[in-house]
Amino acid sequence: IDASDPFNGICAFLNNECNGNAHEQGLISITSSTIGINQPYQVIDYGWEGDWGTKNKPNSWLMFDFNDYLVELTGYSLMSIPSHINNTHPRSWVLEASNDLENWDTLDKREKNNDLNGKNKVKCFSFRRSDSYRYVRIRQTDLNHSHNNYFAISQMEFFGSILPAVKIIN
């Protein structure tokens, strides 16, 4: 992870491969538990100056489905929203991964974290994991810095390796 270039990872690579937003071009699917403001896929439009957020619901999440790819992650980066007005900066979350949408492995967990408490704060988080996954989600596990359940970020990126998924034909 290069902290001097925190949004030049797997999603940036896929955006470059399809000459656009990888979600809009169908390479990956980005969804969320609810939509309060803007669309989830905009978090990989690096340089975008807006923010995406959920409604005020506990355990709100943002999920990446890498479709025909598997990812072996070593870290991720987040950017807080570009505003102090509502202060919905993330504080407690878990990064989880799955291959079946039922069994989730915890890749990283942050509790009462202040790294993103401020306008356009960027932080890279590293961890050790060797498994490959199709689905990755970040889920808010406690109240944000405004003491409510809105989950809002401006940008997100993943670091590690991306591999074509092997399809088994019967």
XYZ file of C-alpha atoms in Angstrom:
170
model
C 0.000 0.000 0.000
C 1.397 3.328 -1.049
C 0.089 5.995 1.346
C 1.217 8.673 -1.135
C -1.205 7.175 -3.719
C -4.019 5.652 -1.611
C -6.491 5.289 -4.473
C -4.305 3.435 -6.967
C -5.170 -0.185 -6.241
C -7.496 -2.898 -7.504
C -10.519 -0.708 -8.338
C -8.332 1.879 -10.077
C -6.795 -0.956 -12.117
C -10.264 -2.211 -13.111
C -11.435 1.331 -13.925
C -8.407 1.704 -16.187
C -9.027 -1.687 -17.833
C -12.554 -0.681 -18.886
C -11.881 3.034 -19.468
C -14.505 4.099 -16.956
C -16.154 3.162 -13.690
C -15.773 -0.626 -13.271
C -19.281 -0.887 -11.804
C -20.922 1.069 -14.615
C -18.977 -1.020 -17.152
C -20.127 -4.295 -15.532
C -16.762 -5.611 -14.301
C -17.824 -5.421 -10.647
C -21.037 -4.667 -8.758
C -21.139 -2.238 -5.849
C -24.244 -2.252 -3.656
C -25.231 -1.041 -0.204
C -27.695 -1.881 2.556
C -29.619 1.343 1.827
C -29.037 4.498 -0.191
C -29.334 7.835 1.550
C -27.268 10.018 -0.776
C -25.692 9.369 -4.196
C -24.870 5.913 -5.571
C -22.507 3.351 -3.989
C -20.421 2.911 -7.159
C -19.343 6.557 -7.005
C -16.861 5.697 -4.218
C -14.510 4.352 -6.930
C -14.737 7.529 -9.038
C -11.403 8.799 -7.761
C -11.279 12.553 -7.886
C -15.027 12.752 -7.248
C -15.681 15.463 -4.694
C -19.016 14.161 -3.434
C -20.022 11.612 -0.853
C -22.089 8.466 -0.687
C -24.097 7.442 2.351
C -26.740 5.104 3.726
C -29.907 5.835 5.616
C -29.782 5.977 9.422
C -29.875 2.184 9.996
C -27.662 0.021 12.256
C -25.103 -2.276 10.566
C -25.171 -0.319 7.303
C -22.795 -1.680 4.682
C -21.152 -1.162 1.298
C -20.405 -4.329 -0.699
C -18.164 -5.061 -3.673
C -18.945 -8.112 -5.828
C -15.903 -8.783 -7.994
C -18.051 -11.001 -10.288
C -15.582 -12.949 -12.464
C -12.591 -12.115 -10.249
C -11.252 -13.114 -6.860
C -9.258 -10.746 -4.689
C -6.510 -11.520 -2.200
C -6.441 -8.385 -0.085
C -3.625 -6.875 1.942
C -5.334 -3.578 2.754
C -7.732 -0.813 1.828
C -8.056 2.956 1.978
C -10.969 5.197 2.856
C -11.710 8.893 2.462
C -14.171 10.640 4.758
C -16.871 12.890 3.365
C -15.969 16.417 2.181
C -18.022 18.176 4.857
C -18.068 19.001 8.542
C -21.749 19.946 8.409
C -23.222 16.592 9.414
C -20.010 14.958 10.734
C -21.096 11.453 9.726
C -17.502 10.283 9.527
C -17.003 6.532 10.132
C -15.829 5.521 13.579
C -16.338 1.754 13.999
C -16.448 -0.821 11.210
C -15.455 -4.270 10.057
C -14.119 -5.310 6.651
C -15.523 -8.738 5.773
C -15.120 -11.107 2.827
C -17.079 -14.069 1.507
C -17.445 -16.410 -1.438
C -21.092 -17.371 -0.797
C -22.723 -14.319 0.871
C -23.483 -16.463 3.936
C -20.133 -17.106 5.613
C -18.116 -13.948 6.233
C -14.464 -13.806 7.305
C -13.271 -10.741 9.191
C -10.296 -9.150 7.417
C -10.020 -6.015 9.567
C -11.916 -4.445 12.450
C -11.747 -0.880 13.778
C -13.509 0.321 16.922
C -13.877 3.931 18.028
C -11.319 4.946 15.396
C -10.634 8.676 14.953
C -8.518 8.474 11.748
C -11.418 9.592 9.534
C -12.956 12.196 11.832
C -12.691 15.280 9.637
C -13.276 16.631 6.161
C -11.620 14.586 3.341
C -9.455 12.555 5.732
C -7.652 9.671 4.001
C -6.323 6.610 5.781
C -4.799 3.332 4.558
C -5.329 0.181 6.618
C -3.172 -2.951 6.228
C -3.708 -6.539 7.349
C -2.433 -10.066 6.631
C -4.729 -12.469 4.812
C -3.998 -15.128 2.204
C -7.464 -16.270 1.125
C -9.208 -15.285 -2.124
C -12.698 -13.828 -2.125
C -15.395 -12.739 -4.549
C -17.351 -10.478 -2.150
C -15.949 -7.796 0.149
C -18.012 -5.518 2.336
C -17.368 -2.808 4.864
C -20.010 -2.729 7.595
C -20.461 -0.036 10.211
C -20.579 -1.723 13.638
C -21.344 1.212 15.938
C -22.409 4.845 15.803
C -20.452 7.315 13.648
C -18.870 10.522 14.971
C -22.329 12.196 14.978
C -23.655 9.387 17.189
C -26.092 8.037 14.607
C -26.071 5.130 12.111
C -25.506 6.973 8.832
C -22.546 5.322 7.087
C -20.926 7.777 4.672
C -17.614 7.929 2.791
C -16.278 9.700 -0.258
C -13.888 7.091 -1.674
C -12.684 3.519 -1.090
C -9.926 1.385 -2.620
C -8.502 -2.118 -2.104
C -4.925 -3.375 -2.289
C -3.605 -6.850 -2.972
C -3.989 -9.186 -5.944
C -6.826 -9.729 -8.375
C -7.263 -13.081 -10.096
C -9.740 -14.451 -12.625
C -12.228 -16.723 -10.853
C -12.018 -20.363 -11.868
C -15.397 -21.666 -12.978
C -16.052 -25.376 -12.516
C -18.113 -26.913 -15.297
C -19.982 -30.140 -14.491
